[in-house]
Amino acid sequence: MGRIYRRAGIPVVDAWQEMSPQDGPFVLFLDDAHKVGDERLRELRALVEARRPGIVLAYRPWPRPAALGELLELLRLDGPPLVLSPFTVEQTAKHLGVEPDSPAARHVHAQTGGVPRLVDRLGPAAGEGLPPQALVQFRPDLDDLDADLRALLLAAATGVELPTDLLGALLDRTPDAVDDLLDAARASGLVAPDGRLVPAACKAVASLSPAAHRTAVWQRLAELQLARGGAVLPLVRALREAGVSGGGLATMFEAAGEEALIGEPALAAELFAVAAAAGRPTDARRALAAALAGDLDVGLRLADRLVAAEGSPDRAVGAAVSGSALAHRGQLGRSAELYRWSGTTSSVSFAALGFIGTGQLGRADDLVPPDGPPTLLTGAAALMASGIRESLSGSATAALSTLVQAAALLEPAGRAVLLPDSPAALAALVAIHCGELDTGESVLDRAIGAEVGAALMARRHRLLQGWMQMVRGRTAAAAEHRAAASNGPLEPRDLLFATALDAGIARRNSDLAALHRAWAQAREAVMRQPVDLYSLLPIGELTVAAARLGEQARMATHMAEAWRLLDRLGRPPLWTAPLHWCGLHAAIIAEEPTTADEHAAALVATAQHSRYGSVVAAAAESWLETLRGAVDPAKVEAAARGLHGAGLWWDGARLAGQAAIRTADRKAMTALLDCARLLQGSARGGGSPAAVQPAVSQVTEAFTAPAESLLSEREQEVADLVLDGLTYRQIGDRLFISAKTVEHHMARMRQRLGCANRGDLLAKLRAMSADRSGAASRRAPWPRRPMD
């Protein structure tokens, strides 16, 4: 602005002593007018009244001497003052000489709030965080402040909301005096328009203030907050960062731990530990916080100490923490005993869950919950126990509805509740067992959004989400959920589900190498996890994987224990049907027709109990009839669509694909392959499934002349697997060759057999196979059932 006046030929005076000699018109530039004495301000007012100079006056809004106020009133007659606002991001970038959307511009603006002089300080260090040399430049600003104003800025650096009455008590000032200090703080240029310290100034105030003064202010502020029932966690964070603790702060650290428990249980455990070291009885809360954070070792150690301490008022809490931790570690029976001993209303309900899960139905029936306050936890726990009881002998729909209600009831308080299992997880298990996957996914989504059970339950929820995607054949989505659950060591229960999920994904992808890797981990997980009602899904899936790898004996003991458990519970159809379904497929893979018939008969016997049971029963019969060479296309398609409707999308597509490969009727084959493509396409979002890869539209009339002698032994193996519906990759895994080599074998066979295209080749191979075996399958049909 001074250059503009000078170019116009108007003298500019920016030093007070230069003002007097000026004879003609001139412009006076006066910076920091709030610091000029009253006498000079009165002289300046006289000049303005005489209209002698033009005036460019810069001042801060505080302090406001009386003489300055009078001068400003006079100047306002010529127009309102120009209020200088902080830089925008674009102005900050222009001032720094960088692009407006650059990280440096955004960083500097965020740190400084756009205050020009602070932008200048950080400019040379743009994009480098907040280095010490930038902080040091704030020291003159702080040195110019009186003690009360510095105390005010230190209080603001904690991020705590500071009402006037709290500041008055902290600074021992009247409300009017506090208002003056707030005006002074705003005028310092360190405070953003919203009244908070800009980040750079916040760090400078905290780090450059004398340690004793800083600690005294924060401690006093925390004491005042605690006395008025306000939040103390931000203050305690500041004290911890400054390395401040001690016996005098124990109550404060305990209160901060309670505040952190809901959102940051790991931090809460640390704060409770500090309070305990200073003599506060916080071991029970620390055990709870550690368990919620997933640190079961610390939680169990502290809880066990509480249980063993005779006369301790926290023994029941300790038993409940131990019960929850042991449930996650797979020791459901021991967990139930601890919950029973704890004796609280919710603990008795959790004990019932444990006793039912281990087949001790009589002990669960003997439990009588004591009277207690009707909290969200006690209500949800009672509904969980009721829902699981209903699943044993009542309606699957009623059981699922009860568990969904329990999940909804617990959502508002779920983040700080320690659970042996969540109602959402139990609802998801029941949903999988009865084919209501949409409901299961919905309740899990809500539980994850509400963070029910904190970190301890988060992995279980993710694994169950992955399980639902896996049974639908969405293996990529299942793998994503599996990966999301792998952020740290898994407890035995979660490890069993995770390794079974890995095996299930590998099996559905026909990835033999991945299946071997998953099985190696699963064997240890199975050994660490006793069989209980809530682990039947992974036990069943691993039984099928074991059959695929020829390792059935390794799962025989666990399967036998699973059936004994179900016997003790009266063979509830809801829980037995999926296990029979897995047993059926394990028997099919292991070529054990008698065992497969037994599982199919058991499914038929329970078919009337639920829609899911009737669906898998019909599918089991169709599958075995197909293996025996009696393919009924309409029946197979109905069974495959039924499986799809029950959430078993991959199984439905596989059934249709296998039946298509095994039928001698070309029209039926085409229809079944189209059905398989349709069902599997809904799982993959379109595209051709592995089980139905042959290009049916290209199949022509089959050649009838046998030509086995033209194929090598390896080519015959490849041909047989192609007719089983396997892809080149799957065949390569089975034969330990590459997919490219399989493709090469197929090209050689087409050339030797004189086939014009792939469709001709498939028809020719099918005719050759039929000539060898007298049936549509490469294998001899399974023997008929005795009743046949």
mmCIF file of C-alpha atoms in Angstrom, residues 409-642:
data_model
loop_
_atom_site.group_PDB
_atom_site.id
_atom_site.type_symbol
_atom_site.label_atom_id
_atom_site.label_comp_id
_atom_site.label_asym_id
_atom_site.label_seq_id
_atom_site.Cartn_x
_atom_site.Cartn_y
_atom_site.Cartn_z
ATOM 1 C CA LEU A 409 -30.851 -54.657 22.855
ATOM 2 C CA LEU A 410 -27.112 -54.756 23.517
ATOM 3 C CA GLU A 411 -25.979 -52.417 20.742
ATOM 4 C CA PRO A 412 -26.207 -49.147 22.754
ATOM 5 C CA ALA A 413 -24.004 -50.501 25.560
ATOM 6 C CA GLY A 414 -22.062 -53.157 23.732
ATOM 7 C CA ARG A 415 -18.681 -51.424 23.419
ATOM 8 C CA ALA A 416 -17.913 -51.681 27.127
ATOM 9 C CA VAL A 417 -19.522 -55.080 27.775
ATOM 10 C CA LEU A 418 -17.353 -58.154 28.182
ATOM 11 C CA LEU A 419 -19.037 -61.151 26.552
ATOM 12 C CA PRO A 420 -18.237 -64.856 26.232
ATOM 13 C CA ASP A 421 -20.005 -64.631 22.890
ATOM 14 C CA SER A 422 -22.106 -61.900 21.342
ATOM 15 C CA PRO A 423 -25.795 -62.227 20.536
ATOM 16 C CA ALA A 424 -24.935 -61.203 16.977
ATOM 17 C CA ALA A 425 -22.446 -64.070 16.660
ATOM 18 C CA LEU A 426 -24.959 -66.576 18.016
ATOM 19 C CA ALA A 427 -27.627 -65.184 15.709
ATOM 20 C CA ALA A 428 -25.229 -65.572 12.777
ATOM 21 C CA LEU A 429 -24.513 -69.196 13.735
ATOM 22 C CA VAL A 430 -28.220 -69.996 13.905
ATOM 23 C CA ALA A 431 -28.777 -68.123 10.625
ATOM 24 C CA ILE A 432 -26.116 -70.219 8.880
ATOM 25 C CA HIS A 433 -27.578 -73.420 10.320
ATOM 26 C CA CYS A 434 -31.083 -72.598 9.076
ATOM 27 C CA GLY A 435 -30.211 -70.895 5.789
ATOM 28 C CA GLU A 436 -31.150 -67.311 6.741
ATOM 29 C CA LEU A 437 -27.885 -65.733 5.619
ATOM 30 C CA ASP A 438 -29.334 -62.306 4.833
ATOM 31 C CA THR A 439 -30.504 -61.963 8.433
ATOM 32 C CA GLY A 440 -27.156 -63.196 9.715
ATOM 33 C CA GLU A 441 -25.236 -60.699 7.597
ATOM 34 C CA SER A 442 -27.461 -57.836 8.710
ATOM 35 C CA VAL A 443 -27.075 -58.528 12.417
ATOM 36 C CA LEU A 444 -23.303 -58.892 12.053
ATOM 37 C CA ASP A 445 -23.059 -55.613 10.132
ATOM 38 C CA ARG A 446 -24.907 -53.827 12.929
ATOM 39 C CA ALA A 447 -22.738 -55.417 15.622
ATOM 40 C CA ILE A 448 -19.555 -54.388 13.830
ATOM 41 C CA GLY A 449 -20.870 -50.855 13.363
ATOM 42 C CA ALA A 450 -21.758 -50.621 17.071
ATOM 43 C CA GLU A 451 -18.448 -52.269 18.072
ATOM 44 C CA VAL A 452 -20.293 -54.731 20.307
ATOM 45 C CA GLY A 453 -17.829 -56.538 22.548
ATOM 46 C CA ALA A 454 -14.972 -54.204 21.525
ATOM 47 C CA ALA A 455 -11.812 -55.693 20.034
ATOM 48 C CA LEU A 456 -12.405 -59.047 21.692
ATOM 49 C CA MET A 457 -15.506 -59.764 19.585
ATOM 50 C CA ALA A 458 -14.533 -57.890 16.418
ATOM 51 C CA ARG A 459 -12.554 -60.775 14.932
ATOM 52 C CA ARG A 460 -15.292 -63.309 15.574
ATOM 53 C CA HIS A 461 -17.805 -61.102 13.815
ATOM 54 C CA ARG A 462 -15.495 -60.693 10.816
ATOM 55 C CA LEU A 463 -14.834 -64.424 10.592
ATOM 56 C CA LEU A 464 -18.533 -65.213 10.612
ATOM 57 C CA GLN A 465 -19.073 -62.649 7.873
ATOM 58 C CA GLY A 466 -16.399 -64.436 5.876
ATOM 59 C CA TRP A 467 -18.068 -67.786 6.543
ATOM 60 C CA MET A 468 -21.339 -66.595 5.028
ATOM 61 C CA GLN A 469 -19.544 -65.369 1.933
ATOM 62 C CA MET A 470 -17.702 -68.687 1.651
ATOM 63 C CA VAL A 471 -20.834 -70.879 1.664
ATOM 64 C CA ARG A 472 -22.227 -68.628 -1.040
ATOM 65 C CA GLY A 473 -19.131 -69.253 -3.128
ATOM 66 C CA ARG A 474 -17.898 -65.670 -2.883
ATOM 67 C CA THR A 475 -14.411 -66.758 -2.008
ATOM 68 C CA ALA A 476 -12.728 -63.429 -2.741
ATOM 69 C CA ALA A 477 -15.088 -61.596 -0.374
ATOM 70 C CA ALA A 478 -14.642 -64.356 2.205
ATOM 71 C CA ALA A 479 -10.866 -63.957 1.991
ATOM 72 C CA GLU A 480 -11.205 -60.205 2.576
ATOM 73 C CA HIS A 481 -13.163 -60.754 5.795
ATOM 74 C CA ARG A 482 -10.643 -63.395 6.827
ATOM 75 C CA ALA A 483 -7.805 -60.920 6.294
ATOM 76 C CA ALA A 484 -9.657 -58.245 8.299
ATOM 77 C CA ALA A 485 -9.726 -60.644 11.255
ATOM 78 C CA SER A 486 -5.976 -61.252 11.131
ATOM 79 C CA ASN A 487 -4.738 -58.048 12.798
ATOM 80 C CA GLY A 488 -3.038 -59.842 15.671
ATOM 81 C CA PRO A 489 -2.862 -63.273 17.288
ATOM 82 C CA LEU A 490 -6.129 -65.209 17.249
ATOM 83 C CA GLU A 491 -7.535 -66.901 20.313
ATOM 84 C CA PRO A 492 -8.204 -70.668 19.941
ATOM 85 C CA ARG A 493 -11.902 -70.314 19.121
ATOM 86 C CA ASP A 494 -11.256 -67.716 16.445
ATOM 87 C CA LEU A 495 -8.239 -69.644 15.175
ATOM 88 C CA LEU A 496 -10.386 -72.723 14.593
ATOM 89 C CA PHE A 497 -12.877 -70.710 12.539
ATOM 90 C CA ALA A 498 -10.095 -68.908 10.672
ATOM 91 C CA THR A 499 -8.257 -72.060 9.620
ATOM 92 C CA ALA A 500 -11.511 -73.786 8.669
ATOM 93 C CA LEU A 501 -12.416 -70.715 6.631
ATOM 94 C CA ASP A 502 -9.041 -70.906 4.881
ATOM 95 C CA ALA A 503 -9.635 -74.572 4.107
ATOM 96 C CA GLY A 504 -13.169 -73.925 2.860
ATOM 97 C CA ILE A 505 -12.022 -71.121 0.561
ATOM 98 C CA ALA A 506 -9.210 -73.268 -0.829
ATOM 99 C CA ARG A 507 -11.540 -76.232 -1.396
ATOM 100 C CA ARG A 508 -14.093 -74.133 -3.254
ATOM 101 C CA ASN A 509 -11.315 -72.614 -5.357
ATOM 102 C CA SER A 510 -9.861 -76.081 -6.013
ATOM 103 C CA ASP A 511 -6.549 -74.689 -4.788
ATOM 104 C CA LEU A 512 -4.827 -77.830 -3.561
ATOM 105 C CA ALA A 513 -1.662 -76.075 -2.419
ATOM 106 C CA ALA A 514 -3.651 -73.590 -0.327
ATOM 107 C CA LEU A 515 -5.728 -76.442 1.073
ATOM 108 C CA HIS A 516 -2.581 -78.234 2.227
ATOM 109 C CA ARG A 517 -1.361 -75.022 3.907
ATOM 110 C CA ALA A 518 -4.679 -74.436 5.622
ATOM 111 C CA TRP A 519 -4.859 -78.041 6.799
ATOM 112 C CA ALA A 520 -1.404 -77.848 8.367
ATOM 113 C CA GLN A 521 -2.596 -74.935 10.534
ATOM 114 C CA ALA A 522 -6.037 -76.401 11.143
ATOM 115 C CA ARG A 523 -4.681 -79.592 12.687
ATOM 116 C CA GLU A 524 -3.166 -77.603 15.555
ATOM 117 C CA ALA A 525 -6.253 -75.417 15.911
ATOM 118 C CA VAL A 526 -8.470 -78.492 16.208
ATOM 119 C CA MET A 527 -6.251 -79.943 18.920
ATOM 120 C CA ARG A 528 -6.504 -76.745 20.979
ATOM 121 C CA GLN A 529 -10.285 -76.387 20.777
ATOM 122 C CA PRO A 530 -12.600 -78.831 22.562
ATOM 123 C CA VAL A 531 -15.738 -79.627 20.615
ATOM 124 C CA ASP A 532 -18.775 -77.571 21.588
ATOM 125 C CA LEU A 533 -22.101 -76.704 20.009
ATOM 126 C CA TYR A 534 -20.843 -73.387 18.667
ATOM 127 C CA SER A 535 -17.812 -74.915 16.893
ATOM 128 C CA LEU A 536 -19.683 -77.492 14.785
ATOM 129 C CA LEU A 537 -19.385 -75.428 11.596
ATOM 130 C CA PRO A 538 -15.574 -75.495 11.449
ATOM 131 C CA ILE A 539 -15.506 -79.134 12.587
ATOM 132 C CA GLY A 540 -17.761 -80.073 9.669
ATOM 133 C CA GLU A 541 -15.841 -78.026 7.116
ATOM 134 C CA LEU A 542 -12.501 -79.472 8.225
ATOM 135 C CA THR A 543 -13.936 -82.986 8.001
ATOM 136 C CA VAL A 544 -14.658 -82.406 4.308
ATOM 137 C CA ALA A 545 -11.185 -80.914 3.803
ATOM 138 C CA ALA A 546 -9.628 -83.914 5.553
ATOM 139 C CA ALA A 547 -11.462 -86.279 3.215
ATOM 140 C CA ARG A 548 -10.209 -84.285 0.226
ATOM 141 C CA LEU A 549 -6.638 -84.769 1.465
ATOM 142 C CA GLY A 550 -7.048 -88.372 2.591
ATOM 143 C CA GLU A 551 -6.694 -87.407 6.269
ATOM 144 C CA GLN A 552 -10.116 -88.500 7.547
ATOM 145 C CA ALA A 553 -8.617 -90.257 10.545
ATOM 146 C CA ARG A 554 -7.371 -86.982 11.977
ATOM 147 C CA MET A 555 -10.935 -85.677 12.303
ATOM 148 C CA ALA A 556 -12.603 -88.920 13.351
ATOM 149 C CA THR A 557 -12.222 -88.305 17.087
ATOM 150 C CA HIS A 558 -13.614 -84.782 16.890
ATOM 151 C CA MET A 559 -16.527 -85.865 14.701
ATOM 152 C CA ALA A 560 -17.327 -88.650 17.152
ATOM 153 C CA GLU A 561 -17.281 -86.169 20.022
ATOM 154 C CA ALA A 562 -19.514 -83.814 18.048
ATOM 155 C CA TRP A 563 -22.106 -86.584 17.593
ATOM 156 C CA ARG A 564 -21.906 -87.499 21.273
ATOM 157 C CA LEU A 565 -22.503 -83.857 22.154
ATOM 158 C CA LEU A 566 -25.528 -83.713 19.882
ATOM 159 C CA ASP A 567 -26.799 -86.978 21.380
ATOM 160 C CA ARG A 568 -26.681 -85.421 24.844
ATOM 161 C CA LEU A 569 -28.715 -82.508 23.513
ATOM 162 C CA GLY A 570 -31.298 -84.784 21.901
ATOM 163 C CA ARG A 571 -30.007 -84.452 18.323
ATOM 164 C CA PRO A 572 -31.555 -81.007 17.678
ATOM 165 C CA PRO A 573 -32.313 -80.839 13.915
ATOM 166 C CA LEU A 574 -31.114 -77.246 13.579
ATOM 167 C CA TRP A 575 -27.609 -78.141 14.705
ATOM 168 C CA THR A 576 -27.369 -81.672 13.265
ATOM 169 C CA ALA A 577 -28.454 -81.014 9.657
ATOM 170 C CA PRO A 578 -25.359 -78.969 8.601
ATOM 171 C CA LEU A 579 -23.050 -81.527 10.217
ATOM 172 C CA HIS A 580 -24.777 -84.370 8.349
ATOM 173 C CA TRP A 581 -24.450 -82.314 5.155
ATOM 174 C CA CYS A 582 -20.685 -82.027 5.693
ATOM 175 C CA GLY A 583 -20.496 -85.706 6.612
ATOM 176 C CA LEU A 584 -22.296 -86.587 3.372
ATOM 177 C CA HIS A 585 -19.745 -84.687 1.282
ATOM 178 C CA ALA A 586 -16.823 -86.148 3.178
ATOM 179 C CA ALA A 587 -18.210 -89.615 2.464
ATOM 180 C CA ILE A 588 -18.728 -88.798 -1.218
ATOM 181 C CA ILE A 589 -15.156 -87.565 -1.549
ATOM 182 C CA ALA A 590 -13.833 -90.620 0.312
ATOM 183 C CA GLU A 591 -16.058 -92.910 -1.816
ATOM 184 C CA GLU A 592 -17.877 -94.401 1.142
ATOM 185 C CA PRO A 593 -21.416 -95.068 -0.168
ATOM 186 C CA THR A 594 -22.711 -96.672 3.012
ATOM 187 C CA THR A 595 -21.689 -93.723 5.161
ATOM 188 C CA ALA A 596 -23.110 -91.311 2.611
ATOM 189 C CA ASP A 597 -26.420 -93.186 2.702
ATOM 190 C CA GLU A 598 -26.507 -92.923 6.498
ATOM 191 C CA HIS A 599 -26.044 -89.167 6.407
ATOM 192 C CA ALA A 600 -28.669 -88.791 3.678
ATOM 193 C CA ALA A 601 -31.148 -90.882 5.657
ATOM 194 C CA ALA A 602 -30.532 -88.751 8.751
ATOM 195 C CA LEU A 603 -31.192 -85.611 6.729
ATOM 196 C CA VAL A 604 -34.425 -87.020 5.372
ATOM 197 C CA ALA A 605 -35.515 -87.943 8.921
ATOM 198 C CA THR A 606 -35.203 -84.322 10.052
ATOM 199 C CA ALA A 607 -36.463 -82.705 6.849
ATOM 200 C CA GLN A 608 -39.816 -81.681 8.286
ATOM 201 C CA HIS A 609 -38.306 -79.567 11.072
ATOM 202 C CA SER A 610 -37.195 -76.622 8.918
ATOM 203 C CA ARG A 611 -36.988 -75.339 5.378
ATOM 204 C CA TYR A 612 -33.227 -75.737 5.488
ATOM 205 C CA GLY A 613 -33.580 -79.376 6.569
ATOM 206 C CA SER A 614 -35.965 -80.178 3.734
ATOM 207 C CA VAL A 615 -33.681 -78.478 1.215
ATOM 208 C CA VAL A 616 -30.501 -80.349 2.164
ATOM 209 C CA ALA A 617 -32.422 -83.611 2.480
ATOM 210 C CA ALA A 618 -33.719 -83.276 -1.093
ATOM 211 C CA ALA A 619 -30.264 -82.274 -2.313
ATOM 212 C CA ALA A 620 -28.645 -85.242 -0.565
ATOM 213 C CA GLU A 621 -31.002 -87.681 -2.265
ATOM 214 C CA SER A 622 -30.450 -86.075 -5.672
ATOM 215 C CA TRP A 623 -26.698 -86.111 -5.217
ATOM 216 C CA LEU A 624 -26.598 -89.809 -4.343
ATOM 217 C CA GLU A 625 -28.979 -90.721 -7.135
ATOM 218 C CA THR A 626 -26.694 -88.845 -9.527
ATOM 219 C CA LEU A 627 -23.700 -90.800 -8.277
ATOM 220 C CA ARG A 628 -25.653 -94.007 -8.878
ATOM 221 C CA GLY A 629 -26.220 -93.016 -12.485
ATOM 222 C CA ALA A 630 -29.878 -92.027 -12.141
ATOM 223 C CA VAL A 631 -29.984 -88.342 -13.033
ATOM 224 C CA ASP A 632 -33.457 -86.794 -12.868
ATOM 225 C CA PRO A 633 -32.872 -83.336 -14.410
ATOM 226 C CA ALA A 634 -36.014 -81.746 -12.981
ATOM 227 C CA LYS A 635 -35.378 -83.110 -9.512
ATOM 228 C CA VAL A 636 -31.707 -82.100 -9.603
ATOM 229 C CA GLU A 637 -32.513 -78.575 -10.749
ATOM 230 C CA ALA A 638 -35.158 -78.182 -8.040
ATOM 231 C CA ALA A 639 -32.689 -79.433 -5.419
ATOM 232 C CA ALA A 640 -29.934 -77.117 -6.709
ATOM 233 C CA ARG A 641 -32.232 -74.102 -6.634
ATOM 234 C CA GLY A 642 -33.338 -75.077 -3.141
#
